[in-house]
XYZ file of C-alpha atoms in Angstrom:
567
model
C 47.942 23.632 -53.569
C 48.438 21.793 -50.406
C 50.582 18.641 -49.888
C 50.297 15.346 -48.451
C 53.441 14.054 -46.263
C 52.546 10.884 -47.155
C 53.462 11.124 -50.835
C 56.739 10.922 -52.427
C 57.996 14.487 -53.432
C 55.968 15.918 -56.492
C 58.849 16.472 -58.509
C 59.070 12.750 -58.778
C 56.010 12.930 -60.637
C 58.654 14.548 -63.332
C 61.742 12.836 -63.134
C 60.796 9.111 -62.211
C 59.159 6.475 -64.873
C 59.587 5.648 -68.437
C 56.819 7.886 -69.255
C 58.603 10.872 -67.856
C 61.485 10.903 -70.459
C 60.153 14.256 -72.617
C 60.150 15.838 -69.126
C 63.728 14.844 -67.971
C 64.888 15.651 -71.482
C 63.277 19.223 -70.958
C 64.986 19.666 -67.233
C 68.735 18.212 -68.945
C 68.113 21.119 -71.417
C 68.693 23.240 -68.471
C 72.156 22.474 -67.587
C 70.527 20.163 -64.821
C 72.630 16.569 -64.944
C 70.618 13.057 -63.738
C 72.275 13.905 -60.211
C 70.358 17.093 -59.573
C 67.425 15.633 -60.430
C 67.808 12.722 -57.628
C 67.704 16.086 -55.309
C 65.249 18.142 -53.958
C 63.875 20.525 -56.408
C 63.570 23.988 -54.770
C 61.582 27.124 -56.310
C 63.263 30.537 -55.322
C 61.024 32.698 -56.321
C 62.871 36.077 -57.258
C 60.837 39.482 -58.320
C 64.392 41.049 -59.189
C 63.249 44.208 -61.295
C 65.155 47.253 -62.261
C 61.505 49.216 -61.445
C 62.761 49.385 -57.640
C 65.863 49.887 -55.458
C 64.073 47.518 -53.313
C 64.318 44.594 -56.050
C 67.564 45.821 -58.298
C 70.080 43.537 -56.313
C 68.284 40.466 -55.830
C 69.391 38.481 -58.354
C 72.940 38.415 -56.128
C 70.624 37.555 -53.179
C 68.897 34.853 -55.118
C 72.387 33.366 -56.436
C 73.641 33.403 -52.806
C 70.742 31.545 -51.739
C 70.655 29.352 -54.374
C 74.624 28.708 -53.559
C 73.722 27.356 -50.086
C 71.038 24.895 -51.659
C 73.584 23.885 -54.043
C 76.271 22.636 -51.366
C 73.759 20.609 -49.538
C 72.304 18.642 -51.965
C 69.228 20.301 -53.234
C 68.531 21.419 -56.655
C 68.008 25.622 -57.043
C 64.886 26.297 -59.860
C 64.506 29.793 -59.906
C 61.503 31.449 -61.109
C 60.496 35.343 -61.706
C 57.980 37.150 -60.795
C 56.696 40.420 -60.755
C 56.648 43.913 -58.563
C 55.960 46.930 -58.311
C 57.789 49.864 -56.561
C 55.084 51.054 -53.986
C 56.904 54.941 -53.323
C 56.814 55.352 -57.403
C 53.075 54.553 -57.787
C 52.129 56.407 -55.108
C 50.576 59.579 -55.532
C 48.616 58.675 -59.044
C 46.989 56.327 -60.271
C 49.396 53.624 -60.772
C 48.674 53.032 -56.632
C 45.854 51.270 -58.082
C 48.142 48.087 -58.897
C 50.047 47.949 -55.473
C 47.676 45.552 -53.426
C 46.710 44.055 -56.598
C 50.637 43.287 -57.130
C 50.215 41.092 -53.797
C 47.738 38.789 -55.086
C 49.594 38.854 -58.219
C 52.848 37.774 -56.637
C 51.517 34.795 -54.672
C 49.467 33.655 -57.621
C 51.670 33.556 -59.558
C 53.814 31.518 -57.240
C 51.592 28.722 -56.564
C 51.024 28.534 -60.121
C 54.926 28.002 -60.849
C 55.476 25.615 -57.668
C 52.077 23.650 -58.680
C 52.700 23.199 -62.263
C 56.679 21.868 -62.028
C 55.647 19.949 -59.520
C 58.517 21.667 -57.085
C 59.223 20.013 -53.849
C 60.172 23.155 -51.579
C 60.185 26.967 -51.903
C 62.118 29.733 -51.207
C 60.922 32.931 -51.507
C 62.593 36.573 -51.391
C 60.691 39.857 -51.100
C 62.400 43.682 -51.556
C 59.214 45.536 -51.877
C 56.259 46.124 -49.675
C 53.999 43.740 -51.420
C 56.243 41.168 -51.999
C 57.027 40.264 -48.616
C 52.932 39.370 -47.476
C 52.243 37.956 -51.333
C 55.655 35.190 -50.331
C 54.453 34.344 -47.043
C 50.468 33.853 -48.732
C 52.048 31.802 -50.949
C 53.836 29.294 -48.595
C 50.936 29.480 -46.169
C 48.493 27.798 -49.732
C 51.294 25.528 -50.688
C 52.689 23.976 -47.164
C 55.584 22.934 -48.749
C 58.739 23.142 -46.588
C 59.122 26.985 -47.031
C 61.650 29.590 -45.665
C 61.290 33.396 -46.832
C 64.374 35.665 -47.174
C 64.240 39.287 -47.103
C 66.559 41.324 -49.526
C 67.539 44.283 -47.093
C 66.720 47.669 -46.658
C 69.018 50.655 -48.418
C 70.504 52.758 -45.660
C 69.542 56.472 -44.895
C 71.015 58.894 -47.221
C 72.862 62.209 -45.725
C 72.401 66.026 -46.584
C 74.031 68.716 -44.876
C 75.639 66.466 -42.008
C 72.200 64.948 -41.234
C 70.612 61.704 -42.380
C 67.929 61.443 -44.785
C 65.160 59.044 -46.213
C 62.301 59.058 -49.111
C 60.304 60.401 -46.170
C 61.700 63.241 -46.158
C 61.604 63.758 -50.313
C 57.545 63.321 -49.746
C 57.295 65.816 -46.858
C 59.227 68.215 -48.890
C 56.397 68.294 -51.333
C 54.239 69.835 -48.512
C 56.969 72.003 -47.330
C 57.494 73.277 -51.099
C 54.084 73.857 -51.499
C 54.288 76.149 -48.519
C 57.539 77.939 -49.230
C 59.344 76.904 -47.093
C 61.489 74.817 -49.555
C 62.762 75.939 -53.156
C 63.511 73.713 -56.492
C 67.163 73.773 -55.677
C 66.556 72.802 -52.007
C 64.186 70.089 -53.594
C 66.592 68.814 -55.726
C 68.967 68.499 -52.943
C 66.802 66.417 -51.083
C 65.530 64.271 -54.076
C 69.262 63.514 -55.247
C 70.532 62.437 -51.187
C 67.272 60.779 -50.200
C 67.902 57.630 -51.639
C 71.688 56.252 -51.606
C 71.512 53.032 -52.929
C 70.305 48.870 -53.253
C 67.503 48.332 -50.848
C 63.786 48.828 -49.300
C 63.125 52.241 -47.627
C 65.244 52.254 -44.632
C 62.636 53.161 -42.003
C 60.106 50.939 -40.242
C 57.947 51.185 -42.935
C 56.054 48.648 -44.387
C 58.834 46.532 -45.878
C 60.999 46.815 -42.815
C 57.867 45.987 -40.986
C 57.030 42.802 -43.206
C 60.956 41.571 -43.119
C 60.828 41.863 -38.725
C 57.615 40.322 -38.878
C 58.783 37.216 -40.887
C 61.121 36.745 -38.043
C 58.761 36.703 -35.422
C 55.955 34.556 -36.775
C 58.766 32.171 -37.339
C 59.321 31.836 -41.193
C 62.646 33.927 -41.765
C 65.816 32.391 -39.107
C 66.436 34.447 -36.392
C 68.615 37.682 -37.327
C 67.596 37.295 -41.002
C 65.805 40.463 -41.310
C 68.099 43.434 -40.330
C 71.359 43.527 -42.254
C 71.760 46.191 -45.100
C 71.143 45.350 -49.036
C 74.449 46.459 -49.902
C 76.314 44.455 -47.742
C 78.532 41.217 -47.634
C 76.370 40.445 -44.306
C 73.053 40.302 -46.243
C 74.552 37.683 -48.984
C 75.737 35.603 -45.447
C 72.219 35.560 -44.719
C 71.098 34.413 -48.464
C 73.161 31.620 -48.221
C 72.670 30.689 -44.121
C 68.657 30.737 -45.315
C 69.205 28.728 -48.462
C 71.410 26.178 -46.122
C 68.461 26.206 -44.017
C 65.744 25.437 -46.671
C 67.728 21.879 -47.098
C 67.381 20.851 -43.276
C 63.844 22.020 -43.227
C 62.409 19.907 -46.228
C 64.925 17.067 -44.227
C 62.602 17.456 -40.957
C 59.535 17.870 -43.358
C 58.447 21.224 -41.198
C 55.667 22.466 -42.954
C 53.707 25.901 -43.102
C 51.035 24.666 -41.443
C 53.130 23.538 -38.166
C 54.690 27.345 -37.854
C 51.392 29.864 -38.517
C 49.758 28.788 -35.394
C 47.489 31.491 -33.784
C 50.546 31.871 -31.064
C 52.589 32.628 -33.848
C 50.667 35.198 -35.524
C 50.110 37.008 -31.967
C 53.890 36.926 -31.918
C 54.272 38.840 -35.002
C 50.974 41.246 -34.199
C 53.604 41.813 -30.438
C 56.839 43.029 -32.475
C 54.481 44.792 -35.028
C 52.989 46.944 -32.055
C 56.700 47.373 -30.103
C 58.476 48.302 -33.158
C 55.885 50.917 -34.183
C 55.358 48.908 -37.371
C 53.239 50.101 -40.647
C 49.540 49.724 -40.895
C 49.548 47.667 -43.771
C 51.002 44.511 -41.676
C 47.618 44.675 -39.787
C 46.309 43.990 -43.673
C 48.676 41.746 -44.800
C 48.815 39.415 -41.689
C 45.025 39.133 -41.753
C 45.682 37.834 -44.866
C 48.413 35.302 -44.382
C 46.013 33.722 -41.079
C 43.217 33.895 -44.409
C 45.455 31.901 -46.372
C 46.820 29.994 -42.977
C 43.344 28.974 -42.254
C 43.787 30.721 -38.956
C 40.990 32.833 -37.074
C 42.826 36.246 -36.686
C 40.500 39.386 -36.057
C 40.960 42.887 -36.087
C 39.865 42.890 -32.171
C 43.299 40.821 -31.946
C 45.138 43.693 -32.823
C 43.857 45.835 -30.439
C 44.055 43.449 -27.557
C 47.792 43.135 -28.379
C 48.503 46.844 -29.219
C 46.877 47.920 -25.272
C 49.545 45.392 -23.934
C 52.705 46.214 -26.052
C 54.674 48.857 -25.139
C 56.326 50.136 -28.262
C 60.475 50.155 -27.758
C 61.701 51.085 -31.105
C 62.199 54.415 -31.512
C 62.450 54.251 -35.270
C 61.229 56.443 -38.829
C 58.522 57.593 -39.227
C 57.478 57.996 -35.591
C 60.825 57.946 -34.258
C 64.525 59.063 -35.082
C 66.217 55.819 -36.485
C 66.448 53.549 -39.095
C 66.619 49.536 -39.652
C 70.153 49.771 -40.316
C 70.397 51.270 -37.012
C 68.204 48.291 -35.190
C 71.303 46.319 -37.129
C 73.881 47.868 -35.574
C 72.369 47.320 -32.022
C 71.593 43.201 -32.669
C 68.326 43.411 -35.070
C 65.225 42.236 -34.623
C 66.215 39.520 -31.718
C 67.015 42.098 -29.717
C 63.530 43.362 -29.457
C 61.995 39.557 -29.399
C 64.044 38.922 -26.223
C 63.034 42.207 -24.105
C 59.343 40.943 -24.893
C 59.975 37.520 -24.376
C 61.577 38.430 -21.113
C 58.351 40.578 -20.285
C 56.169 37.114 -20.881
C 54.901 39.268 -24.196
C 55.700 36.225 -27.066
C 54.561 32.939 -27.003
C 57.982 31.141 -26.688
C 56.756 27.737 -27.517
C 56.552 28.591 -31.009
C 57.600 26.680 -33.743
C 59.864 28.655 -36.102
C 62.043 27.638 -39.364
C 65.178 26.373 -37.158
C 63.199 23.424 -35.812
C 63.458 25.133 -32.776
C 61.476 27.028 -30.912
C 61.290 31.269 -30.572
C 62.656 30.910 -27.099
C 65.192 28.500 -28.116
C 66.735 30.424 -31.464
C 66.475 33.388 -28.522
C 68.648 31.675 -25.963
C 71.705 30.288 -28.721
C 72.074 34.094 -29.307
C 74.429 36.414 -28.033
C 73.181 39.354 -28.466
C 74.132 43.245 -27.058
C 72.706 45.756 -24.936
C 71.444 48.115 -27.519
C 71.758 52.021 -27.404
C 68.623 52.944 -25.268
C 68.014 55.369 -27.858
C 67.366 53.031 -30.674
C 65.609 50.463 -28.727
C 64.501 51.570 -25.271
C 63.978 49.638 -22.008
C 59.938 48.281 -21.486
C 60.114 50.641 -18.270
C 60.880 53.119 -20.169
C 59.344 52.509 -23.778
C 58.379 55.272 -26.598
C 54.948 54.857 -25.969
C 52.981 53.040 -23.221
C 51.211 51.262 -25.505
C 51.787 49.754 -29.583
C 51.758 51.329 -32.532
C 48.134 50.597 -34.211
C 44.526 51.494 -32.610
C 41.508 49.515 -34.210
C 38.605 51.642 -34.022
C 35.067 51.327 -34.524
C 31.867 54.061 -34.471
C 28.831 54.739 -37.563
C 31.553 55.386 -39.764
C 33.716 52.369 -39.212
C 31.112 49.606 -38.439
C 33.396 47.083 -39.581
C 36.279 48.723 -38.037
C 39.735 50.943 -38.974
C 42.970 51.688 -38.169
C 44.982 54.179 -36.934
C 48.969 54.789 -36.827
C 49.525 55.619 -32.604
C 53.464 55.491 -32.819
C 53.498 59.127 -33.705
C 51.408 60.961 -31.499
C 50.232 60.885 -28.122
C 48.141 58.191 -27.368
C 45.365 60.107 -25.673
C 44.571 61.884 -28.896
C 40.893 63.076 -28.974
C 39.403 65.153 -32.409
C 36.888 66.800 -33.215
C 36.345 68.422 -36.506
C 34.746 69.280 -40.094
C 34.551 67.223 -43.090
C 36.161 67.870 -46.105
C 35.122 65.050 -48.562
C 36.883 63.904 -51.672
C 35.700 61.478 -53.638
C 39.550 60.487 -55.192
C 43.024 60.982 -53.715
C 44.195 63.537 -56.498
C 41.519 65.831 -55.260
C 42.474 65.868 -51.788
C 46.085 66.296 -52.461
C 45.223 69.151 -55.234
C 43.316 70.608 -52.194
C 46.139 70.355 -49.329
C 48.567 72.088 -52.034
C 46.299 74.506 -52.583
C 46.761 75.835 -49.129
C 42.794 74.869 -48.597
C 42.597 72.547 -46.207
C 43.559 74.199 -42.117
C 43.571 73.429 -38.735
C 40.146 71.796 -37.425
C 39.495 69.713 -40.831
C 38.572 66.370 -40.995
C 40.009 65.426 -44.560
C 37.710 62.584 -46.067
C 39.488 60.288 -49.189
C 36.536 57.477 -49.903
C 36.052 55.227 -53.403
C 39.749 53.787 -52.689
C 39.295 50.584 -50.779
C 39.668 47.245 -52.746
C 37.377 47.014 -54.722
C 35.862 50.470 -55.779
C 39.886 51.894 -55.935
C 39.602 49.026 -56.951
C 43.039 48.278 -54.966
C 43.026 50.484 -52.079
C 45.759 53.060 -52.960
C 48.607 53.944 -50.522
C 47.611 57.713 -49.279
C 51.413 59.163 -48.526
C 51.302 61.799 -50.797
C 48.672 63.298 -49.132
C 49.715 62.497 -45.639
C 53.416 63.697 -46.455
C 51.466 66.896 -47.672
C 49.479 67.395 -44.840
C 52.442 67.176 -42.182
C 55.029 68.955 -44.262
C 52.359 71.933 -44.167
C 52.305 71.919 -40.707
C 49.777 69.926 -40.191
C 51.146 67.111 -37.776
C 48.272 66.700 -34.912
C 45.522 69.526 -36.167
C 44.012 67.958 -39.161
C 43.081 64.274 -38.934
C 42.630 62.296 -42.636
C 39.952 59.295 -42.666
C 39.939 57.015 -45.805
C 38.728 53.442 -46.981
C 42.349 53.424 -48.845
C 45.545 52.929 -46.978
C 48.471 54.337 -45.987
C 52.062 53.677 -46.497
C 54.311 52.729 -43.359
C 55.904 55.998 -43.542
C 52.939 57.908 -42.970
C 52.768 59.928 -39.450
C 50.349 61.771 -37.856
C 46.800 61.327 -37.059
C 45.579 59.340 -40.449
C 42.730 56.812 -39.850
C 42.629 54.194 -42.600
C 41.126 50.659 -43.677
C 37.898 52.368 -43.036
C 35.255 48.979 -43.500
C 32.876 48.660 -45.118
C 34.073 50.807 -47.796
C 32.162 53.544 -50.003
C 31.825 51.188 -53.139
C 29.918 48.223 -51.294
C 27.646 50.856 -49.177
C 29.744 51.960 -46.393
C 28.736 54.677 -44.491
C 32.086 56.896 -45.546
C 30.110 57.286 -48.950
C 27.537 59.489 -46.648
C 29.560 62.143 -45.269
C 29.028 65.318 -46.673
C 31.272 68.658 -46.456
C 30.035 70.513 -42.769
C 29.399 66.885 -41.360
C 31.601 66.929 -37.651
C 33.763 63.776 -37.438
C 35.227 62.995 -33.690
C 38.200 60.456 -33.523
C 38.878 59.496 -30.016
C 41.842 57.435 -29.942
C 41.403 56.291 -25.818
C 37.776 55.527 -26.451
C 38.834 53.819 -30.211
C 35.887 55.055 -31.853
C 35.675 57.255 -35.626
C 32.164 58.670 -35.289
C 30.057 61.307 -37.745
C 27.341 63.081 -36.167
C 24.503 61.729 -37.718
C 21.913 59.416 -37.035
C 21.610 56.225 -38.983
C 18.406 57.427 -40.220
C 20.582 60.137 -41.593
C 23.134 58.272 -43.093
C 20.889 55.440 -44.437
C 18.907 57.938 -46.257
C 22.419 59.310 -47.950
C 23.390 56.132 -48.913
C 19.905 55.869 -50.215
C 21.063 58.263 -53.125
C 24.579 57.227 -53.541
C 25.399 55.304 -56.527
C 29.161 53.668 -56.246
C 31.887 55.075 -58.192
C 35.483 54.552 -59.260
C 37.828 56.988 -60.484
C 40.206 57.390 -63.679
C 41.682 54.794 -66.046
C 41.338 51.005 -64.661
C 43.274 48.560 -66.348
C 42.139 44.881 -67.312
C 43.927 43.414 -64.653
C 42.864 45.605 -61.907
C 39.202 45.231 -62.935
C 39.283 41.709 -62.756
C 41.085 41.374 -59.003
C 38.832 44.163 -57.744
C 36.248 42.471 -58.994
C 37.151 39.375 -56.054
C 38.683 41.742 -53.227
C 36.808 41.031 -50.011
C 36.887 44.095 -47.121
C 39.984 45.242 -45.789
C 39.135 43.716 -42.009
C 39.228 40.352 -43.678
C 42.994 41.474 -45.436
C 41.351 42.311 -48.612
C 41.854 38.974 -50.056
C 40.767 37.821 -53.071
C 37.989 35.206 -53.202
C 36.356 32.931 -56.382
C 32.865 34.606 -56.880
C 30.129 33.330 -54.634
C 32.842 33.352 -51.257
C 31.735 36.527 -50.071
C 30.386 37.091 -46.953
């Protein structure tokens, strides 16, 4: 839904004229006054829910944002939308709904704002898919919009050490190996997630929250305040207040979401060691914004951007530690000073990236948390884009958790779905030199492109952090570490070469050369694929079947398209 800037505010269609008496009557019944109807009507999309700690507190965040709007002569119109917990849906069939939920959220937001004729949009995010969905919706609607993160939880503590949900997941592998007993597991489970907020490492939620500042849709410094703090509520109020200025200045997502903005977002993703999911989501947001963004843009920027954030899962620190050291603007200022950001990119403040950063008083961060550019955590950014006869459409691998010069040649162990691979890992059937291949988990084949954190965490937990690789047409969680290759395109379900692999084939991964190859000729691949029938595993709910039929390839962000619009 795009809007015409020369037309009156959309809400006038339901608040003005004698023919709208019934509309006004309905709005008065919600508690609005005549004065309220004369003000800009601002949609607040609130995915609050009790199903995940990421979102359980978002009603409080939404209330403070609404107060910021009301105080500045706006009329907040809050509505709900779904969420699921990636962490809780992980490792079983429920994860098939994760990527689908991104599309459902974006669709539901667009539908409500369109139907109710709202004038502006504030999108709140908690768990992983909320973030790209809200930004995708903003790009589609092109109304004055701002993004608001609900904040991360702080790490838990056990035995005097900080732990997170990542430790709980990796404990499964250690338990399977006999290194932990049930009492150890229970202690970790109770300590890992101490309260409200999204998972505390630089996993997908915090990666996308950081990106929201870099891309210009969120105010500077808004991403890092923990969920259970007064600072988070202050950020919410200030964001509501800011949105009223955005309306006054008539700043639209189309003014902000330029190619420079996306390049800034990618640069920050690489510098913080962010999640591979950001590749998929930025491609999807760019698709909605009609910006030409390709996988090669990520690899190009990764080559030239050092990773300076020492954050989990590859590093040591959490989002709360970044907040204590000045937040995302500290990272961005260092990148700007090194001429790695486009300082002239516009943001929701009405000022450029450079102007925003110049107006902030920022501390000198702890060099253990945010490293100087001349002494980075890694010389290159967080993500490499691979191609080869297994992934002619591309694949991604996160490289912030191990050496950039990593190479591997091993033996394929092929699994048709995630559960079979996890069982093999837990039974000790995967050993050094194995290349674990999980297919039929792509956007259409899953459907829904499941995240494989349960499998990758189990592999690492059993001591195979760098002597076993994984290759899949599915995805990884932001908490994944180790040499794990995902987003393989084309996926097996649509005839991708990953579908041709068999147990015993040789698989080669070469990160410096950006290659992922099988020791097969084109003729061998074609012959095997000719004999292969596409398959899906497990129960597929009706909603997933519907969205699964509309997913495009991972190399284009796995956006959904109407039938007939596929390339």
